[in-house]
Tab-separated table of C-alpha atoms and ligand atoms in Angstrom:
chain	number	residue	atom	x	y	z
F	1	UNK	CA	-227.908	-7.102	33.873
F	2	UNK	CA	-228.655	-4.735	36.355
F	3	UNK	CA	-225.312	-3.580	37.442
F	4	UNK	CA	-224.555	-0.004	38.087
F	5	UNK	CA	-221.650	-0.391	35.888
F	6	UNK	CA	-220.557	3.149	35.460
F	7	UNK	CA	-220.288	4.024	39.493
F	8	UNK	CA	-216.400	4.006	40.450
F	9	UNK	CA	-217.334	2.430	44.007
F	10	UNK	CA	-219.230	-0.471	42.551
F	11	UNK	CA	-216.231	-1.687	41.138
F	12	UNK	CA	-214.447	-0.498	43.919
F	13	UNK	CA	-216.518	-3.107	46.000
F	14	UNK	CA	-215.860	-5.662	43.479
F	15	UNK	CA	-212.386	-5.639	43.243
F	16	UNK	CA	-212.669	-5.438	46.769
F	17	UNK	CA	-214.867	-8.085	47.099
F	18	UNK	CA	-212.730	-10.563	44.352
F	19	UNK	CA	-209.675	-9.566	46.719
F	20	UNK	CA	-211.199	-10.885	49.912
F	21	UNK	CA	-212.528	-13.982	48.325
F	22	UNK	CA	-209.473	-15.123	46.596
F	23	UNK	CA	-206.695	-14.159	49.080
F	24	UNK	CA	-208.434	-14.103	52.623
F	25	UNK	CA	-211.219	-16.249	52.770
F	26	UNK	CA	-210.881	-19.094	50.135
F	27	UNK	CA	-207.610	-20.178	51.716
F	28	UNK	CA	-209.076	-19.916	55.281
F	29	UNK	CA	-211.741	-21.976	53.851
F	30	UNK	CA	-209.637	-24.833	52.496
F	31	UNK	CA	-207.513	-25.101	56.000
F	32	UNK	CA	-210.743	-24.882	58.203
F	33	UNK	CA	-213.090	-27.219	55.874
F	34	UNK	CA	-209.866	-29.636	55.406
F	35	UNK	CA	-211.533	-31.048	58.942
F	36	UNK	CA	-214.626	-32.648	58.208
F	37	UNK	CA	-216.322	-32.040	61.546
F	38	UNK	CA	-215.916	-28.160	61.047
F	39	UNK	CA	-218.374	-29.035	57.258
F	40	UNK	CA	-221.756	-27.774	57.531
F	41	UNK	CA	-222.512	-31.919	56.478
F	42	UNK	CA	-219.963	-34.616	57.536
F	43	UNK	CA	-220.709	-36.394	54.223
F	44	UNK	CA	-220.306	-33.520	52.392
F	45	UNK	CA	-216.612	-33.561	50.138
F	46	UNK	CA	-214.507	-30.361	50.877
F	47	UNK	CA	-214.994	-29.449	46.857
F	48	UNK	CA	-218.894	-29.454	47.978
F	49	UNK	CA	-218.405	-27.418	51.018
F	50	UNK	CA	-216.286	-24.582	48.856
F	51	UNK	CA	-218.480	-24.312	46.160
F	52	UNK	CA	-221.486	-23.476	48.729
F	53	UNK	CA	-219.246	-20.643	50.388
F	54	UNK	CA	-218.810	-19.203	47.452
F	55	UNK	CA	-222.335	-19.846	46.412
F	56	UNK	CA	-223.541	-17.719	49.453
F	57	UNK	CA	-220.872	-14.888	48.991
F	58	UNK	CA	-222.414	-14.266	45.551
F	59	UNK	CA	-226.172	-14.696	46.187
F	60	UNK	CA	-225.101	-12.390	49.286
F	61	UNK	CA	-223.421	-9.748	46.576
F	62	UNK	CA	-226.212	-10.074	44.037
F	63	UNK	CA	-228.892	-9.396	46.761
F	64	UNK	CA	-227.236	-6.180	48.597
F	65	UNK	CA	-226.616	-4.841	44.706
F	66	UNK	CA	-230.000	-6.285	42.992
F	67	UNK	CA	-227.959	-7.906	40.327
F	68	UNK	CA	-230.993	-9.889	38.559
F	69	UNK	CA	-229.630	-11.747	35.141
F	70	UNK	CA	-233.149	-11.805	33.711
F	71	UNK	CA	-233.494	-10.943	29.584
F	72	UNK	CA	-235.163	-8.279	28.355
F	73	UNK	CA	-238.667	-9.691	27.497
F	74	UNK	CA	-239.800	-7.287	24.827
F	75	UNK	CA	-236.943	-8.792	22.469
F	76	UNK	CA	-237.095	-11.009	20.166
F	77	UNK	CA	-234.007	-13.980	19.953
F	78	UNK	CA	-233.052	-14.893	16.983
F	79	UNK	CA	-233.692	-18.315	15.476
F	80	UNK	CA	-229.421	-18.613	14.656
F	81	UNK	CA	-228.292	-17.695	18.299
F	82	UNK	CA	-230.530	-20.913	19.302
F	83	UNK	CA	-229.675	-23.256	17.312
F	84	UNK	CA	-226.839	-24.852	18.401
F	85	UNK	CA	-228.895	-24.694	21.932
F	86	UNK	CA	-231.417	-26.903	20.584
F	87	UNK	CA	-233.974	-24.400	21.211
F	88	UNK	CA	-236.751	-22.730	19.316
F	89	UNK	CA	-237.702	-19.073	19.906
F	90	UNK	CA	-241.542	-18.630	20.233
F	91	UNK	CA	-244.077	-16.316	21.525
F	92	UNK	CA	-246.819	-17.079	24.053
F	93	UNK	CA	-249.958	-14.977	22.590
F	94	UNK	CA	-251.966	-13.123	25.841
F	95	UNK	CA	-254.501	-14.272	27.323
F	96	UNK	CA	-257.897	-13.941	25.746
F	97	UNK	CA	-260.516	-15.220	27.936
F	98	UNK	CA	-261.219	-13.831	31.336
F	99	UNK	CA	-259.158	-14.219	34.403
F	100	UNK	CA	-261.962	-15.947	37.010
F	101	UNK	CA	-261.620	-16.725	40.787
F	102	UNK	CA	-258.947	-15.412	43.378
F	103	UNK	CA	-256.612	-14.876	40.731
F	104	UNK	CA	-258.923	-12.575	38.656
F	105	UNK	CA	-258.806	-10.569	42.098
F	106	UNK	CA	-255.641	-10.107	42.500
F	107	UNK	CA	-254.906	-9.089	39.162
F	108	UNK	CA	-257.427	-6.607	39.471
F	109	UNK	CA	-256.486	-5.229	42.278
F	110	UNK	CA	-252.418	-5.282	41.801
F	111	UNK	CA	-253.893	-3.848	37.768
F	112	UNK	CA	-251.836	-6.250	36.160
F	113	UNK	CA	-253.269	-8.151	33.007
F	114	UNK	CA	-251.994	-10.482	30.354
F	115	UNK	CA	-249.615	-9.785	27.642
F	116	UNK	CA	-247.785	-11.644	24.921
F	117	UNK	CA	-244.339	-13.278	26.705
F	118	UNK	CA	-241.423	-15.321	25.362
F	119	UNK	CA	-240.852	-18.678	25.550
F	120	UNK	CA	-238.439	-21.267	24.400
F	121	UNK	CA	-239.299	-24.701	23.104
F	122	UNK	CA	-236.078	-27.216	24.308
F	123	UNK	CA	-235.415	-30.097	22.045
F	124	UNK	CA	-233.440	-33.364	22.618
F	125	UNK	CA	-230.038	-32.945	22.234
F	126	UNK	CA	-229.308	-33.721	18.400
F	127	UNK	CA	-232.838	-33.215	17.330
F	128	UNK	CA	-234.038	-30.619	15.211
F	129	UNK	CA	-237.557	-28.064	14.802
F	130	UNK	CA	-239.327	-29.240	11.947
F	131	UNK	CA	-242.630	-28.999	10.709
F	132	UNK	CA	-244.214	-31.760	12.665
F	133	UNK	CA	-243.268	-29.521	15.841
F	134	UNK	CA	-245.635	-26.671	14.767
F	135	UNK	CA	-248.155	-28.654	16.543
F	136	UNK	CA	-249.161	-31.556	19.617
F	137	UNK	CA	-247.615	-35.142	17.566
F	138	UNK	CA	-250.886	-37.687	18.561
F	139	UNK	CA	-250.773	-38.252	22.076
F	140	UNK	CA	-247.472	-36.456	23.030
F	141	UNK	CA	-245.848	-35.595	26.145
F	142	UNK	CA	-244.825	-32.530	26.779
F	143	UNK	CA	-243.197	-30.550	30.119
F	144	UNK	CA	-244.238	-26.853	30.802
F	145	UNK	CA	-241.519	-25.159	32.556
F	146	UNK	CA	-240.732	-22.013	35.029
F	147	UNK	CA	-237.582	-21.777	36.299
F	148	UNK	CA	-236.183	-20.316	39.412
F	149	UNK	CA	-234.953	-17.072	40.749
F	150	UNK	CA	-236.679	-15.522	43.774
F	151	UNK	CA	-239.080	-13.941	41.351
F	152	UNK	CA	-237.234	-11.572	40.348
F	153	UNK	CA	-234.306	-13.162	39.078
F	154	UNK	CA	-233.672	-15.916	36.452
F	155	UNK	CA	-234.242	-16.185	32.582
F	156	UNK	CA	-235.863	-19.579	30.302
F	157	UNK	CA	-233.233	-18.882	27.869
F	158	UNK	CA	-231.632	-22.424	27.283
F	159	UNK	CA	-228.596	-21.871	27.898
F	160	UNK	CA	-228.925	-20.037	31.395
F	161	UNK	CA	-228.094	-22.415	34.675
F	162	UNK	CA	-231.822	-23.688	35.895
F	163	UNK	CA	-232.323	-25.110	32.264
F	164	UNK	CA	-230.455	-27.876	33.867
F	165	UNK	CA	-233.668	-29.551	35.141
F	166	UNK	CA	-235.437	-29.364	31.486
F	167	UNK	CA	-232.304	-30.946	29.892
F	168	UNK	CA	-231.581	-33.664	32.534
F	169	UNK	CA	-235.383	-34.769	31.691
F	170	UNK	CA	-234.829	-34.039	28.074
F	171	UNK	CA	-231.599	-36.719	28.144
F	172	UNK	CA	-233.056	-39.584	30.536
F	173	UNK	CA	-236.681	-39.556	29.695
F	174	UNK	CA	-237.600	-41.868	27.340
F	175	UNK	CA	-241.166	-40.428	26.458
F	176	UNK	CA	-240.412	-36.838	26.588
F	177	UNK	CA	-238.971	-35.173	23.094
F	178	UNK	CA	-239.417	-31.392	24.279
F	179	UNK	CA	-240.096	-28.908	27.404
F	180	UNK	CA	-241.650	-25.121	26.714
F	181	UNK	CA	-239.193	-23.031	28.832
F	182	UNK	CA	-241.402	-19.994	29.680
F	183	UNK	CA	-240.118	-16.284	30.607
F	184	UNK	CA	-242.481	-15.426	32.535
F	185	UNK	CA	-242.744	-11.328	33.713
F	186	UNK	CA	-240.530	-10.966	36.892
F	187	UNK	CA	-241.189	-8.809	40.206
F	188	UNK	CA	-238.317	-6.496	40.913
F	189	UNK	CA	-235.848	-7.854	43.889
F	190	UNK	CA	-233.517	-6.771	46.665
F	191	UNK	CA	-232.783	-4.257	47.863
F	192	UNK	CA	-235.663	-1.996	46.193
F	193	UNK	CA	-238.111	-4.287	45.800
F	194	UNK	CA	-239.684	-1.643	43.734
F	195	UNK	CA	-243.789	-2.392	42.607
F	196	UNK	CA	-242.687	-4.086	39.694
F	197	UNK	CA	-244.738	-7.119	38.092
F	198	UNK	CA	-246.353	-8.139	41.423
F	199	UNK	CA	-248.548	-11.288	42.076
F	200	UNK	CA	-250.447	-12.775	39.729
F	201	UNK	CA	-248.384	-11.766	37.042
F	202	UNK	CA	-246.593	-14.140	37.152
F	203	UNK	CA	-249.368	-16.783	37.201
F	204	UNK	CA	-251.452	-14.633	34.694
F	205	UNK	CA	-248.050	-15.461	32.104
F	206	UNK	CA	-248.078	-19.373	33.460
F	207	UNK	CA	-251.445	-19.651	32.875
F	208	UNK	CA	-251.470	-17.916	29.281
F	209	UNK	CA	-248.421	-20.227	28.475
F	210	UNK	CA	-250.988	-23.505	29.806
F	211	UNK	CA	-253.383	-22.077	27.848
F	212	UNK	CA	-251.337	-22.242	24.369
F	213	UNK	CA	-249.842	-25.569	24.911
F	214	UNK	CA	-253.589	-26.833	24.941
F	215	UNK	CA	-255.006	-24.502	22.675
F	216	UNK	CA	-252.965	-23.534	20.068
F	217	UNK	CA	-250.930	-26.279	20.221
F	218	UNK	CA	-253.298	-28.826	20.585
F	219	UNK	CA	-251.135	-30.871	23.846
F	220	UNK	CA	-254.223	-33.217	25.788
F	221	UNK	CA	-253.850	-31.554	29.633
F	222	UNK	CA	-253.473	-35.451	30.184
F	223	UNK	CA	-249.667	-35.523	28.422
F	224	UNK	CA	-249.046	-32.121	30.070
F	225	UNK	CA	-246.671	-32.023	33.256
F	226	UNK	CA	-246.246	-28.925	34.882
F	227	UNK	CA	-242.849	-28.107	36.867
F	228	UNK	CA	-240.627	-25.233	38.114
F	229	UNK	CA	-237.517	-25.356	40.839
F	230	UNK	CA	-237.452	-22.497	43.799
F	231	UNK	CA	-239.452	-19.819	42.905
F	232	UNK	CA	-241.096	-21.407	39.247
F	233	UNK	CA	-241.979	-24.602	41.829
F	234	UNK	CA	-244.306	-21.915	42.950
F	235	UNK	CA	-245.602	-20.541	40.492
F	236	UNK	CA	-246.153	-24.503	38.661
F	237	UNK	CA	-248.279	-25.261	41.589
F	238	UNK	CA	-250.061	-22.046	41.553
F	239	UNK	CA	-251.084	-22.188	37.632
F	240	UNK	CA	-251.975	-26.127	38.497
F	241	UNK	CA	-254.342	-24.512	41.032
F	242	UNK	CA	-255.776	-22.241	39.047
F	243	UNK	CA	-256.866	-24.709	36.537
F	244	UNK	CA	-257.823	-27.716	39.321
F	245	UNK	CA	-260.012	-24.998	41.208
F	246	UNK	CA	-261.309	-23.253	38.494
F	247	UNK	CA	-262.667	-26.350	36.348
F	248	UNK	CA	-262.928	-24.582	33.042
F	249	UNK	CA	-263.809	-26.013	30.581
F	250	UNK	CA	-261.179	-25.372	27.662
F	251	UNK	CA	-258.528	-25.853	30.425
F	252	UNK	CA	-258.415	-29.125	32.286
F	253	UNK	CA	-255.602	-30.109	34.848
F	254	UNK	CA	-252.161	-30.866	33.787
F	255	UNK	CA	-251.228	-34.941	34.246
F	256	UNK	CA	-248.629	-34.618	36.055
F	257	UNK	CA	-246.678	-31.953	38.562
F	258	UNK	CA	-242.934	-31.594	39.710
F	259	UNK	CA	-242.641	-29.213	42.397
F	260	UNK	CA	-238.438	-29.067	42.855
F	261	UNK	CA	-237.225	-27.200	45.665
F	262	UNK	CA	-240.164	-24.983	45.777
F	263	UNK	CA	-241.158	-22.255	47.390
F	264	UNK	CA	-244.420	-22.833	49.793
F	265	UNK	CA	-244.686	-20.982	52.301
F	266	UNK	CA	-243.681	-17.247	51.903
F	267	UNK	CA	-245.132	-16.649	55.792
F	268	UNK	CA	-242.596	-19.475	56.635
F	269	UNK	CA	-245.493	-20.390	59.547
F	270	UNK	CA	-243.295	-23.814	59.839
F	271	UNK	CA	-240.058	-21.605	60.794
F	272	UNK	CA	-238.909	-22.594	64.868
F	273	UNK	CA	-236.142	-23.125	66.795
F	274	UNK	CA	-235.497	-26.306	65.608
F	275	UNK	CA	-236.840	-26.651	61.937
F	276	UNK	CA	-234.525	-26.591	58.605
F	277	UNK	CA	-235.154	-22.556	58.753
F	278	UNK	CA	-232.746	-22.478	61.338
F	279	UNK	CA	-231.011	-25.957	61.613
F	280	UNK	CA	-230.105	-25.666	57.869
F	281	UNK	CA	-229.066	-21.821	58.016
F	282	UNK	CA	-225.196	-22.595	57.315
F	283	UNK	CA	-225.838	-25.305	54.778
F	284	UNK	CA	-227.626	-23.966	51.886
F	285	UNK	CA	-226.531	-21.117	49.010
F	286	UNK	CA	-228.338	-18.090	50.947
F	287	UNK	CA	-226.465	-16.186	53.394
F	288	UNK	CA	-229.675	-13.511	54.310
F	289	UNK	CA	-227.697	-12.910	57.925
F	290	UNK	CA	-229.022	-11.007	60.203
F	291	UNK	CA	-232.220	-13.331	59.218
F	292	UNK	CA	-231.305	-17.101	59.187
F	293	UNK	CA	-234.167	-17.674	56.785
F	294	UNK	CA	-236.302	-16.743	53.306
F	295	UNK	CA	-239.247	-14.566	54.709
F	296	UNK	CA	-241.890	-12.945	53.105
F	297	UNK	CA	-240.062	-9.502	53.223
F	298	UNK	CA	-237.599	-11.323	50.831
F	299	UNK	CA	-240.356	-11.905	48.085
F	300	UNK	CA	-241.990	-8.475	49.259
F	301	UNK	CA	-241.714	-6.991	45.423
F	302	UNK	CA	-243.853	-10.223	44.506
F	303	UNK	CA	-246.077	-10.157	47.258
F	304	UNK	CA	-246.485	-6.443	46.289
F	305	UNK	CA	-249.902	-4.917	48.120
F	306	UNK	CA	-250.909	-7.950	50.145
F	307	UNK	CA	-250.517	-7.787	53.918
F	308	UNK	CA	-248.584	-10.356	56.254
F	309	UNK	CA	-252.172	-11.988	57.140
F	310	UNK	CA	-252.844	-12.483	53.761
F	311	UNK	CA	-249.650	-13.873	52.161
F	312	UNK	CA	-250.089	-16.573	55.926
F	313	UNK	CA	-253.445	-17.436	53.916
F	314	UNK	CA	-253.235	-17.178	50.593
F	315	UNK	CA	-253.346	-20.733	49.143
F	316	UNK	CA	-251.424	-19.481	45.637
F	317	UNK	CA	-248.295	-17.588	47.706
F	318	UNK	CA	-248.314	-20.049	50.068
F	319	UNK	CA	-249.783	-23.284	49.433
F	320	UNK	CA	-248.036	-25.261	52.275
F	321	UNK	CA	-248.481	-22.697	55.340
F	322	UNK	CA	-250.272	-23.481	58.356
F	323	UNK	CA	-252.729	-21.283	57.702
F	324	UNK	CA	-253.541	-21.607	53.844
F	325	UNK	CA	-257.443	-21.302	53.633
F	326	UNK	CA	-258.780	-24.430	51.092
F	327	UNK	CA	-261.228	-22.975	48.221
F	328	UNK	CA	-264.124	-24.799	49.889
F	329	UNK	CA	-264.115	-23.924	54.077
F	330	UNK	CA	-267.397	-25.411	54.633
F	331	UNK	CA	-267.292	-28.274	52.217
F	332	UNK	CA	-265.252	-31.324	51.764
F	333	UNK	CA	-263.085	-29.606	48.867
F	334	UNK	CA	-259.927	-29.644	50.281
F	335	UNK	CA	-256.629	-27.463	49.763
F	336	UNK	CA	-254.904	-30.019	47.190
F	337	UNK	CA	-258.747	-31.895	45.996
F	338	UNK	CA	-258.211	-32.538	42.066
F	339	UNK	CA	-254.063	-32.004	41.845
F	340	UNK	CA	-252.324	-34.398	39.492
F	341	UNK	CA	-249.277	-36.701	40.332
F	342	UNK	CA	-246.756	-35.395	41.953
F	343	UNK	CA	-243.258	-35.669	42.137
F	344	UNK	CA	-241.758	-33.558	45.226
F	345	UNK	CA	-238.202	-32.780	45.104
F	346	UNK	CA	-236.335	-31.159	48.035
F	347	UNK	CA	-232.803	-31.226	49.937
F	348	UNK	CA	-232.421	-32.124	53.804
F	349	UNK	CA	-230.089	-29.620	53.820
F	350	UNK	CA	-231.984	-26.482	52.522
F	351	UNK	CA	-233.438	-24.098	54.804
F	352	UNK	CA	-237.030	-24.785	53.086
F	353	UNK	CA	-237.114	-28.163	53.626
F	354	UNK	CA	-239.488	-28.197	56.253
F	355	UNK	CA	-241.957	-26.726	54.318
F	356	UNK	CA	-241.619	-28.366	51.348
F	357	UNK	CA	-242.043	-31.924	53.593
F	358	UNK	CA	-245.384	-30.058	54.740
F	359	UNK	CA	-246.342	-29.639	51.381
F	360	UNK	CA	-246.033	-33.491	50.395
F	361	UNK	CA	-247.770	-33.983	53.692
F	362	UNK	CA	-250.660	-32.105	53.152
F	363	UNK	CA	-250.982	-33.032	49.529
F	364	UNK	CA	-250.572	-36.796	50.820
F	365	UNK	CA	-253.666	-36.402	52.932
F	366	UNK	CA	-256.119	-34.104	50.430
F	367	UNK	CA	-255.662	-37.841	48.131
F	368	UNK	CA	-252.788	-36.935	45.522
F	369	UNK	CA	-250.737	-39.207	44.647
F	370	UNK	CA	-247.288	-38.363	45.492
F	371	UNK	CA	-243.809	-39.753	45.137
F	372	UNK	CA	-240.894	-37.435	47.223
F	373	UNK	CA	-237.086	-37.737	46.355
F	374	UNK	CA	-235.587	-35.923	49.617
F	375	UNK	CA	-231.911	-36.305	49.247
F	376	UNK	CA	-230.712	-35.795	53.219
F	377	UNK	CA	-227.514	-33.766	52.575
F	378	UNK	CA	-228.206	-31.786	49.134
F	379	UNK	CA	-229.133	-28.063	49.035
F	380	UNK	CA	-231.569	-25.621	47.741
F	381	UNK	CA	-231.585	-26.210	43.769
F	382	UNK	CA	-228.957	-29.090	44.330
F	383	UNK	CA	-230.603	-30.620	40.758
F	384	UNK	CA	-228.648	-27.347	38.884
F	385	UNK	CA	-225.507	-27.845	40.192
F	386	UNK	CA	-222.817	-29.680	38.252
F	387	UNK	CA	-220.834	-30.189	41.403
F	388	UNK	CA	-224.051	-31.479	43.457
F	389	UNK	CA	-223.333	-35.121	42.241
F	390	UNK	CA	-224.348	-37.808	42.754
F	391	UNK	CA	-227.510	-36.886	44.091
F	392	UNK	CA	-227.995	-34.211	41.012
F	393	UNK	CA	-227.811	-36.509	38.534
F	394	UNK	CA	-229.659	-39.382	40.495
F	395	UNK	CA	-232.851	-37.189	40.704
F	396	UNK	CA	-233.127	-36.378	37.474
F	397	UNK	CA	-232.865	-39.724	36.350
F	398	UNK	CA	-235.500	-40.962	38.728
F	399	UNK	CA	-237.674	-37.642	37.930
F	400	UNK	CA	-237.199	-38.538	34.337
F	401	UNK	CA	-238.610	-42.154	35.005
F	402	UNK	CA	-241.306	-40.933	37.565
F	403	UNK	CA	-242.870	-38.891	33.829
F	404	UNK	CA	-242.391	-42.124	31.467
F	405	UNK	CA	-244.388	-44.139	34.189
F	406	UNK	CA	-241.725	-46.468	34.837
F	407	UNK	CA	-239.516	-47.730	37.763
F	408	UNK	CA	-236.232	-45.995	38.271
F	409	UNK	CA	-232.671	-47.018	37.374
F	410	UNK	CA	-230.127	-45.537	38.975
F	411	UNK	CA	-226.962	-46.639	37.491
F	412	UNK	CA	-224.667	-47.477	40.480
F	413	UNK	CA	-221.615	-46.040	38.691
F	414	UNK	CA	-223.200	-42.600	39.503
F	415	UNK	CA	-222.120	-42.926	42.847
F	416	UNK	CA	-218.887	-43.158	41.820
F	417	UNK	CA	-218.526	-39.829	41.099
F	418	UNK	CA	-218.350	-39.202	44.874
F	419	UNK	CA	-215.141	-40.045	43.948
F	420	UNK	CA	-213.934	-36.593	43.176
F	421	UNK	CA	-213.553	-35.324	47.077
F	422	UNK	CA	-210.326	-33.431	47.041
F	423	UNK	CA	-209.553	-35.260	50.780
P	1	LIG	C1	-251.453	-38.864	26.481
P	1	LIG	O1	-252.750	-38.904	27.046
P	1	LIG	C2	-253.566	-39.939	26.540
P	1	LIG	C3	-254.975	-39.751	27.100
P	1	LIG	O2	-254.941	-39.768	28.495
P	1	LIG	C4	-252.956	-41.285	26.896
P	1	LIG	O3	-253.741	-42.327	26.336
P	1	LIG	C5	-251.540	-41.347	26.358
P	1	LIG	O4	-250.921	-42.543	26.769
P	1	LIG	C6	-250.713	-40.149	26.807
P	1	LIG	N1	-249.429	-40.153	26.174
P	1	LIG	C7	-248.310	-40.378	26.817
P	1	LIG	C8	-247.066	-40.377	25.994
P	1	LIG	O5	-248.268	-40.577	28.026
C-alpha cells in the first residue's frame, strides 16, 4: 500500500474523513435515500444505494491520495499462505520470442520489454495441486485471467476482491477445474500518474502469460478462454488481438472471450449529452466530479507517451471508439475479423455502458459470435460485489454456463435474495 503513512495530515484527513462519513453523511444518506424517488435507480434497495455512496467516497479518497493495493511483484508467496485459498503460487517465465506488429511498436518506443511475472493458479474450492496439475489434463479447459483496477490498481492474489469473477466460474461451471490469475505489471495512477509501466506492458505480461498456458503448459488455444473485468476486460481483448491479428504460429486464438465491464474506449468518442457517461454519472462507484466521466487523462500513466489522436485510434487502448482504425484499411479484414466467442458483460447503470454496448455492436457486425448479459440497473464491476445480488450471482451462473456450452439455469430462488431491502 501506497499510503503516506507517516505524514500527521494524512491521518488528519482520515480521521477527518471517517468523521464525516459516519456522523454527517451516512445518516443524511439513510433519511434522504429512505424515499425511493430521491435513489439514483427506483429498483434499487436502500442497502444498494448506501453501499454505492460509500463506494464513491472511497474510490474518491483512494484517487486524490493514489492509494493502489497492488503486491509487490518481485516477491515470491509462499506455497502455506495459499493454501487454504486454494491457490498455487507460480511464475510466468518472459517472453522469449519477438514482440511483432503494433504491439512490438509500442513497446519499443515506451522501452518496455518482457520479464518474468507472478501468477496464481485458482482451484475448485476443496480441490487440491497435485501432480497431474503440473501440466494441460487431455483436452482441458482452462480460464486466463486479468483482473481490474484502472491499471494501476488491483492484485491476482486470490484472496483480493475481483477474484470474485474467477471463483463464481470456478463454483458454477461444470467443465472448468482452474483459472491462472495473472499479476500483470501495473502503470502508476492518480494523482501522479508518474511514467510507470506504460502501454504494452501490460499486454507484453498477458501475452507472455498466453504464451505459457500453451507452451509450457501444453492448454490447446481451443480450451483457452480469455477474460478480465474493468481495466483486465481491456487488456483480455487486447492480448486476444494480438494473437487473432498476428496469426503466429505457436500462438493461435483463445476459444472463447469474456469481456466484463470493460474498458473500450479510453477517448470515450461515445461520451454526449445524453449517453451513460453522463446519464449514469450518479449511479456507478466513481465520483471523478468536476468530470462526470472516465477519460483518457484518467488512464494517462497507461496511455503514457501516446497523444489524444492516437489513444481515439488505437484499436488495443480503445477497441470500441469511433475512430479505432481495423488492421486491414483497404481490405476486408475488419476490426474484430478472427475473435472467438464472446460473452459481453456490462451494467445499465455504469457510466461505460455505452461503450461497452458499442463494443458488442461492432463485434456483432465484424461476424463474432456474441452473447451480452446487460443487467439494466447494476453498476460498474456489479459481478464483485457481495451486495450486488441478484444480478451478481445470476451472471456468473449464466457466464459459467455460456463456457461449458450449455443453456443457463438460473435458479429462481436467487431472486429471492432481493429480499434483503432494509425498506
Ligand atoms: C478442448 O478442445 C478440443 C479441440 O477443439 C475439443 O475437442 C474439446 O472438446 C475441448 N475441451 C473442452 C472441455 O471443451
Amino acid at each position: 500500500m501506497a499510503v503516506p503513512q507517516r505524514q500527521p495530515l494524512w491521518a488528519i484527513y482520515l480521521i477527518g474523513f471517517l468523521i464525516a462519513l459516519l456522523f454527517f453523511k451516512l445518516p443524511w444518506w439513510l433519511a434522504y435515500y429512505s424515499l425511493r424517488a430521491n435513489r439514483p435507480r427506483k429498483s434499487w434497495t436502500l442497502r444498494r444505494t448506501i453501499h454505492v455512496q460509500i463506494f464513491r467516497q472511497v474510490t474518491k479518497l483512494f484517487m486524490e491520495f493514489g492509494i493502489a493495493d497492488g503486491r509487490d511483484l518481485s516477491m515470491e508467496v509462499p506455497q502455506k499462505e495459499l493454501e487454504p485459498l486454494n491457490a498455487r503460487f507460480v511464475w510466468i517465465p518472459e517472453l522469449e520470442d519477438d514482440l511483432v506488429g503494433i504491439v512490438a511498436e509500442h513497446a519499443a518506443r515506451a522501452g518496455v520489454k518482457s520479464i518474468a511475472i507472478p501468477a496464481y493458479w485458482m482451484l475448485r474450492e476443496g480441490s487440491k495441486w497435485s501432480p497431474e496439475h503440473e501440466k494441460a489434463q487431455k483436452d482441458e479447459k482452462v480460464v486466463l485471467y486479468f483482473h481490474g483496477g484502472s491499471f494501476a490498481a488491483g492484485s491476482a492474489y486470490p484472496s483480493h476482491m475481483t477474484a470474485a469473477i474467477p471463483k463464481g466460474l470456478l463454483k458454477y461451471s461444470t467443465s472448468l477445474s482452474r483459472v491462472l490469475s495473472v499479476d500483470y505489471r501495473l502503470s502508476s495512477g492518480p494523482p501522479t500518474f508518474g511514467p510507470v509501466n506504460p502501454f504494452p506492458c501490460a499486454v507484453i505480461d498477458a501475452i507472455a502469460a498466453y504464451r505459457y498456458l500453451v507452451c509450457e503448459m501444453g492448454f490447446l488455444p481451443q480450451n483457452i478462454t480469455v477474460a478480465g473485468d474493468s481495466a483486465g476486460g481491456n487488456i483480455a481483448l487486447a492480448v486476444t488481438r494480438y494473437v487473432v491479428e498476428n496469426r503466429l504460429p505457436h500462438l493461435p486464438p483463445p476459444g472463447g472471450l469474456i469481456p466484463a465491464s470493460p474498458v473500450t474506449d479510453m477517448s470515450s468518442s461515445h461520451a454526449s449529452a445524453d449517453s451513460s457517461h453522463y446519464l449514469n454519472a450518479a449511479s456507478d462507484i466513481f465520483d471523478l466530479s468536476p468530470y462526470p466521466y472516465l477519460r483518457s487523462d484518467d488512464f494517462r500513466g497507461y496511455v503514457g507517451e501516446i497523444d489524444a489522436e492516437g489513444t481515439k485510434e488505437n484499436r488495443y487502448l480503445s477497441p470500441a471508439s469511433k475512430f479505432a482504425i481495423p488492421p486491414d484499411v483497404d481490405g476486408d479484414i475488419r476490426l474484430f475479423s478472427g475473435f472467438p466467442r464472446s460473452y459481453i458483460i456490462g451494467g445499465g447503470a455504469e457510466q461505460l455502458f455505452d461503450d461497452i454496448v458499442a463494443l458488442a455492436e461492432k463485434m456483432k457486425e465484424d461476424g463474432v459470435d456474441v452473447t451480452v448479459d446487460f443487467p439494466p440497473d447494476a453498476i460498474h464491476a456489479y459481478f464483485l460485489f457481495y451486495w450486488h445480488e441478484p444480478e451478481r450471482t445470476e451472471s456468473l451462473v449464466k457466464c459459467a454456463a455460456w463456457l461449458d456450452g450449455r443453456p443457463a439455469e438460473v435458479d429462481v430462488e436467487l431472486a429471492g435474495q432481493r429480499g434483503d431491502d432494509l425498506v
